[in-house]
Structure formats: structure tokens, C-alpha cells
mmCIF file of C-alpha atoms in Angstrom:
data_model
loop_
_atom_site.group_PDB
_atom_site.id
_atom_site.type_symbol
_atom_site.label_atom_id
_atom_site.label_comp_id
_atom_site.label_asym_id
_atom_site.label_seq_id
_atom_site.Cartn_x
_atom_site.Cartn_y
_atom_site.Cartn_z
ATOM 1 C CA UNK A 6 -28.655 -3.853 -14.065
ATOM 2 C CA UNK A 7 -32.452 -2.767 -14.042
ATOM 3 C CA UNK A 8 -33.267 -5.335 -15.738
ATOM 4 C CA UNK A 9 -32.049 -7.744 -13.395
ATOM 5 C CA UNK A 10 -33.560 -6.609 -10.989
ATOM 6 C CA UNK A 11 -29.842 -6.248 -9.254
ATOM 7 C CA UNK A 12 -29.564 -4.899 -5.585
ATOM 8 C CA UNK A 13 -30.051 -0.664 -5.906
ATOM 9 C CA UNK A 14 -26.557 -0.329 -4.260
ATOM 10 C CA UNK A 15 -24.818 -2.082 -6.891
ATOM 11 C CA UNK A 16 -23.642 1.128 -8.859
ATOM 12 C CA UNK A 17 -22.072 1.470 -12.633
ATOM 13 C CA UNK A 18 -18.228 2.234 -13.043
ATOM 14 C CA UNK A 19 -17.053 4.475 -16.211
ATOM 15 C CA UNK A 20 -13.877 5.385 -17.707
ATOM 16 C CA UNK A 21 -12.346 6.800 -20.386
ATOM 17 C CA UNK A 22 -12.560 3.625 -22.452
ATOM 18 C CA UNK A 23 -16.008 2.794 -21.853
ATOM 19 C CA UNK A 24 -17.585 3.025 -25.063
ATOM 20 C CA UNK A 25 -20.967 3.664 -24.345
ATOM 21 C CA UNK A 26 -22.315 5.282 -21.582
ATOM 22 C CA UNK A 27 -26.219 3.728 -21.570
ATOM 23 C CA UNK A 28 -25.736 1.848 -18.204
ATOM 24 C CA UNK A 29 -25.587 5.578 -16.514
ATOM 25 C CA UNK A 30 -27.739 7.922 -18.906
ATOM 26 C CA UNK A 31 -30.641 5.381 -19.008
ATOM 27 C CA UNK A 32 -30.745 4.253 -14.916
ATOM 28 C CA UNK A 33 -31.062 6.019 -11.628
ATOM 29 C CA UNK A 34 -27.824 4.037 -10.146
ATOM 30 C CA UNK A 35 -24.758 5.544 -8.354
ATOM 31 C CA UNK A 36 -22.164 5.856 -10.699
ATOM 32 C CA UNK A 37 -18.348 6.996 -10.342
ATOM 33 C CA UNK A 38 -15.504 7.267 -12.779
ATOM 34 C CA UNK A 39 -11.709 6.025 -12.960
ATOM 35 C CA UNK A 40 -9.204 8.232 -15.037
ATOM 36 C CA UNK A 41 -7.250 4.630 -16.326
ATOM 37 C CA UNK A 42 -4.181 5.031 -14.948
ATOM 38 C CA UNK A 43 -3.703 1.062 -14.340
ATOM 39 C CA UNK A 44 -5.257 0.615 -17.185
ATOM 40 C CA UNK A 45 -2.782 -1.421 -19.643
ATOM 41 C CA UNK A 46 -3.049 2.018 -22.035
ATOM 42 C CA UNK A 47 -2.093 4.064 -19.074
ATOM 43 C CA UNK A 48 -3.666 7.529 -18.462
ATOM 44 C CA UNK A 49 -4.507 9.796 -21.169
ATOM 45 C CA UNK A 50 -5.518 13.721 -20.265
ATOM 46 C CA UNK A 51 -7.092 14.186 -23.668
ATOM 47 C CA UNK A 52 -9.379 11.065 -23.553
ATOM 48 C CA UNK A 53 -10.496 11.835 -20.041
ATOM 49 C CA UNK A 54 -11.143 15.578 -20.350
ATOM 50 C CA UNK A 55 -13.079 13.791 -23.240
ATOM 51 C CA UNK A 56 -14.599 11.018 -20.649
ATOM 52 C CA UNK A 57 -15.652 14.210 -18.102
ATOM 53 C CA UNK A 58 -17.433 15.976 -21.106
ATOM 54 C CA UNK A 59 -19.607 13.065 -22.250
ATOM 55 C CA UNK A 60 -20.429 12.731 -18.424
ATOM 56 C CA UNK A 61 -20.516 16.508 -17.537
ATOM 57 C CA UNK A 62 -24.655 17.083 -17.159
ATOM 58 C CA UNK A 63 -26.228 17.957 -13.885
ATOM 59 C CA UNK A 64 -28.388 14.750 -13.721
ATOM 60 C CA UNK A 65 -25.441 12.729 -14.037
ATOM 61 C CA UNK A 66 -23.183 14.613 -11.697
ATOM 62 C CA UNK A 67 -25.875 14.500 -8.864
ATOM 63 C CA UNK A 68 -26.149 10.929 -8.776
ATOM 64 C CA UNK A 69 -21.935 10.705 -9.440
ATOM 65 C CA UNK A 70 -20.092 9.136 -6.317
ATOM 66 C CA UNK A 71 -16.715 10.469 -7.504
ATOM 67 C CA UNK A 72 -14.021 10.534 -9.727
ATOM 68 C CA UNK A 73 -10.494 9.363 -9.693
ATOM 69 C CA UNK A 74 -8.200 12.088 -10.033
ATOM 70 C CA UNK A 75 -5.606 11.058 -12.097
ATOM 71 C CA UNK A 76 -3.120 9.500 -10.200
ATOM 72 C CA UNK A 77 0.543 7.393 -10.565
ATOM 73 C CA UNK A 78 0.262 3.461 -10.087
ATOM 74 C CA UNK A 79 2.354 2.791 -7.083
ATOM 75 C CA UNK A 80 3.748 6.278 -6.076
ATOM 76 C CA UNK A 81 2.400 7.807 -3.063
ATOM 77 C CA UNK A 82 4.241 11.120 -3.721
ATOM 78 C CA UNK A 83 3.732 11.525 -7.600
ATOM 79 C CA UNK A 84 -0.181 10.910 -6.659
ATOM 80 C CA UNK A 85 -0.320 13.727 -4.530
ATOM 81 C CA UNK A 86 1.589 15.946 -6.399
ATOM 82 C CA UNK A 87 -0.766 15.021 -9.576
ATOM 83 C CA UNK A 88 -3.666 15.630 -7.660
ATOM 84 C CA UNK A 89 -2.901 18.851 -6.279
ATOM 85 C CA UNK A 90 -1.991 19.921 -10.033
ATOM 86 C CA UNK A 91 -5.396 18.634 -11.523
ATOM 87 C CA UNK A 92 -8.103 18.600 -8.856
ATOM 88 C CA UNK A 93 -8.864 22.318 -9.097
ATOM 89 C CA UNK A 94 -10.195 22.083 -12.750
ATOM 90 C CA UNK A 95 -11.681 19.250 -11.948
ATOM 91 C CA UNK A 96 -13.706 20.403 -8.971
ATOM 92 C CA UNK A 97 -14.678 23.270 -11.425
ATOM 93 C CA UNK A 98 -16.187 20.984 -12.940
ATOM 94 C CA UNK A 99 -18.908 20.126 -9.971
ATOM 95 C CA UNK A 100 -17.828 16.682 -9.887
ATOM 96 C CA UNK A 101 -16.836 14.759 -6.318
ATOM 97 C CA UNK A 102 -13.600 13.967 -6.306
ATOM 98 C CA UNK A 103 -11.413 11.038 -4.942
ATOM 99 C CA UNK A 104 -8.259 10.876 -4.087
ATOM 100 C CA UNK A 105 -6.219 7.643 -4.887
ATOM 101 C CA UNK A 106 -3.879 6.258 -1.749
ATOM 102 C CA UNK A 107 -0.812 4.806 -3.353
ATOM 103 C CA UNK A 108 2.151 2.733 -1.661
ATOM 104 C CA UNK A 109 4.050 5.457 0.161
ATOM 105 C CA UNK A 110 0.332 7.470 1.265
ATOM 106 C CA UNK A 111 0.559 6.341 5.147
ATOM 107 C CA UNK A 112 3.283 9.451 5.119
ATOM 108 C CA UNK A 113 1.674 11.977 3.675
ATOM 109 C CA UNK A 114 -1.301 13.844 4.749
ATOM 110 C CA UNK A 115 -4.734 13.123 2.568
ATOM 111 C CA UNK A 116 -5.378 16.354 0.453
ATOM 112 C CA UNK A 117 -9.042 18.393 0.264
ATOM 113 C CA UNK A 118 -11.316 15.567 -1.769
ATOM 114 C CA UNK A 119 -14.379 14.133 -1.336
ATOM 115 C CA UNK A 120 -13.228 10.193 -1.204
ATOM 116 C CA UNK A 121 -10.098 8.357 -0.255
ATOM 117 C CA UNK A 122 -10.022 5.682 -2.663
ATOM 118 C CA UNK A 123 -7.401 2.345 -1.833
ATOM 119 C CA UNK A 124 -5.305 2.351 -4.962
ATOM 120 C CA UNK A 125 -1.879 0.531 -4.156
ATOM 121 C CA UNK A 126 -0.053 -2.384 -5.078
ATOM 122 C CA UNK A 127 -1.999 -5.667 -3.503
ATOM 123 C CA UNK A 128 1.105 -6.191 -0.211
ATOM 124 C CA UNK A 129 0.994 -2.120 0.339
ATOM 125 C CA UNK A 130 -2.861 -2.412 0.504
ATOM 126 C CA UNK A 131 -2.785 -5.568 2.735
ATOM 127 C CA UNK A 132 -0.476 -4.007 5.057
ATOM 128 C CA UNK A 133 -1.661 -0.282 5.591
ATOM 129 C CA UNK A 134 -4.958 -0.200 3.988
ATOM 130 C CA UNK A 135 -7.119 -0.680 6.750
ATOM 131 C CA UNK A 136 -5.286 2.275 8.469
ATOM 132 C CA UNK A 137 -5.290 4.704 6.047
ATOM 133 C CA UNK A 138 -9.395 4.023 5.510
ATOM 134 C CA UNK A 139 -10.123 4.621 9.173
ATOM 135 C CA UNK A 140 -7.620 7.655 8.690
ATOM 136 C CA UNK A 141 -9.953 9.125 6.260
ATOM 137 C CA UNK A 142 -12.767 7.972 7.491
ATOM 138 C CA UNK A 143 -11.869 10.135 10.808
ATOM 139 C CA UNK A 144 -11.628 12.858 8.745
ATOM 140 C CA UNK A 145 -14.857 12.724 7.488
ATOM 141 C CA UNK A 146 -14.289 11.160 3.916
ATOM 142 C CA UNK A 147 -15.966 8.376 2.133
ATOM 143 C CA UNK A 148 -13.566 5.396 1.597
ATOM 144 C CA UNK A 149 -13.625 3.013 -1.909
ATOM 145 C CA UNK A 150 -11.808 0.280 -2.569
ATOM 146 C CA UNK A 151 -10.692 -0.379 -5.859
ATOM 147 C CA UNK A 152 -9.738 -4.341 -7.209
ATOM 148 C CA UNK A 153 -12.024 -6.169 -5.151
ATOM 149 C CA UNK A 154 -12.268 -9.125 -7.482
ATOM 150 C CA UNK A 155 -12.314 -12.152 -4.759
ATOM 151 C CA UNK A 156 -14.223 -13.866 -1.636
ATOM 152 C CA UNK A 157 -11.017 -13.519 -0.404
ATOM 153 C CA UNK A 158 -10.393 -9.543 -0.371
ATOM 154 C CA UNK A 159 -14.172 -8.909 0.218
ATOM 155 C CA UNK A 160 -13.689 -10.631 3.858
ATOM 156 C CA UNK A 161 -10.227 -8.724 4.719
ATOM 157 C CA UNK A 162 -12.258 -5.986 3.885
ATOM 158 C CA UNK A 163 -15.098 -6.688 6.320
ATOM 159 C CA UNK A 164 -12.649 -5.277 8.938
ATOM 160 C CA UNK A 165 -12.243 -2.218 7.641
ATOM 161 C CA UNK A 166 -13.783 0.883 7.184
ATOM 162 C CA UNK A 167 -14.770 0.765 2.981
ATOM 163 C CA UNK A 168 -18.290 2.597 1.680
ATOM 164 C CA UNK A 169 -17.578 1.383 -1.234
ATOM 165 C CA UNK A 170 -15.816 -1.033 -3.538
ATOM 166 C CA UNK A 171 -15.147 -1.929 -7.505
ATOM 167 C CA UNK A 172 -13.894 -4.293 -9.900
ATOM 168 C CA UNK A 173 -14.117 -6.667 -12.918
ATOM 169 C CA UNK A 174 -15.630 -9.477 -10.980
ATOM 170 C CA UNK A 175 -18.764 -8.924 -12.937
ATOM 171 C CA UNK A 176 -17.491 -8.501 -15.993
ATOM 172 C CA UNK A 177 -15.439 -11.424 -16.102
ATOM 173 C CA UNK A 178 -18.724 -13.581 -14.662
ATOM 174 C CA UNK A 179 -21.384 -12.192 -17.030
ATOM 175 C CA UNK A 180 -23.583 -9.415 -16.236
ATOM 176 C CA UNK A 181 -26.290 -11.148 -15.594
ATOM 177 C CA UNK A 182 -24.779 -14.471 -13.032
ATOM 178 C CA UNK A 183 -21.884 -11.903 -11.546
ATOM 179 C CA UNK A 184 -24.914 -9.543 -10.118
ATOM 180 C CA UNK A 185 -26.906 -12.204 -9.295
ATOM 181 C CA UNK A 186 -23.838 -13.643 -6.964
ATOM 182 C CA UNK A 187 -23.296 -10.034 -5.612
ATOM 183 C CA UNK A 188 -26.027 -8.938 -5.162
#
């Protein structure tokens, strides 16, 4: 990304199944980390407590956005229940954490984090998304978006409240012609 001279906004997203970790330890950028759970492995607690370790360095955590606490694809409930149950290690850890908003979320009250991040199935999103990220917003959170991979979510998210978004977009496009475009 330093290299191409891309925008200084344009952060780097990790995971558990990011192999190597040179786009964060050798740059200045933001950074945050997913735990996988859409992933098409699913979440795994022994290769993320693995993930936090690699990442778990004061350098790295000041410039860290967040990360995901392990949430449930599509279950507002089992989300919150899953982050009550593992964001106290985690913040134990020093790292900023986000909370994932999944379909069912617009009933339940957003728990102590750092970052609501829009998880959800793509009609759930459409129809309550913008709410919920002016709900957190209100309350003083950061708001991320995750899955932005089109022109065509990037504008229905122009009228929202988001500090942040991710996806593959680049990844798919090349490093190099998918910053460019972004950027």
C-alpha cells in the first residue's frame, strides 16, 4: 500500500487466516482484525487466540482500529451473548473492540465496545442498518461496515453514519488497480 502511494486512510484488514502479517508490521496504516466467523471455515477460538498473539505488541495495538469479537452469522441474540462471554479477555488484552450487529440487533441494546460494526445478512442490513449506525453513533461509538464490495453499497452508505468500511473489492481487483480506484 506504501508503495503505491495509496490514500493514508486506506487501512490493512487481518484475520486469522492471513498468512503473513508484513502489510501491518512493516507500515504505519490503521489496521483492524475479523475473528472469521463468515469465513467459509467458520470461527476457530484456537486460531484466533493464535491471530491476537502474532498481533499482540504495543506498536501494533496503538495503531489497531478494532477487533471483531467473535460473533454468530445472522443471530442477533447468539452475537450478544458471545460477546459478553469473550470480550472481557479480550479487552485484557488492550485491544479495541467491536461489536458485530447481526439480523435481530435493532432489539437489543449495543453492549460496552469500542465499535459497532454492520455484520448482517445483505436485506437485514438494507433495512435497519442505517438506524442502528446512527444508534451507535449517538452513543458515542465508531461505526464499520463490513462487505462493502460495490458502487452500489458504497452510495446507500453515503446516507448513513459509517467511519469506516471493508471488503474484498481489492483483492479481487489487484492490489495495485483496486487502490488506485479507491483511493
Amino acid at each position: 500500500m506504501d508503495d503505491l502511494d495509496a490514500h493514508p486512510d486506506i487501512g490493512v484488514m487481518t484475520g486469522p487466516r492471513v498468512g503473513g502479517l508484513g502489510s501491518i508490521l512493516t507500515s504505519q496504516r490503521p489496521w483492524a482484525s475479523d475473528c472469521d466467523a463468515l469465513s467459509k471455515h467458520g470461527f476457530h477460538y484456537d486460531e484466533f487466540a493464535l491471530h491476537l498473539r502474532r498481533v499482540h505488541d504495543p506498536e501494533l495495538i496503538a495503531r489497531c482500529q478494532f477487533v471483531v469479537v467473535p460473533d454468530v452469522p445472522g443471530c442477533g441474540r447468539s452475537t450478544l451473548a458471545a460477546f459478553h462471554a469473550a470480550a472481557p479477555e479480550l479487552a485484557e488484552l488492550g485491544f479495541p473492540l467491536a461489536y458485530c450487529l447481526q439480523d435481530g440487533a435493532e432489539e437489543l441494546e449495543l453492549p460496552p465496545c469500542d465499535v459497532a460494526f454492520l455484520g448482517g445478512s445483505d436485506p437485514w442490513r438494507e433495512a435497519v442498518g442505517a438506524a442502528l449506525l446512527e444508534r451507535a453513533a449517538d452513543q458515542g461509538l465508531r461505526t464499520h461496515v463490513g462487505r462493502v464490495n460495490s458502487a452500489r453499497r458504497v452510495r446507500h452508505l453515503s446516507f448513513c453514519h459509517c467511519d469506516s468500511v471493508d471488503g474484498t473489492y481489492v483483492g479481487f481487483r489487484g492490489v495495485e488497480r483496486g487502490t488506485r480506484e479507491i483511493g
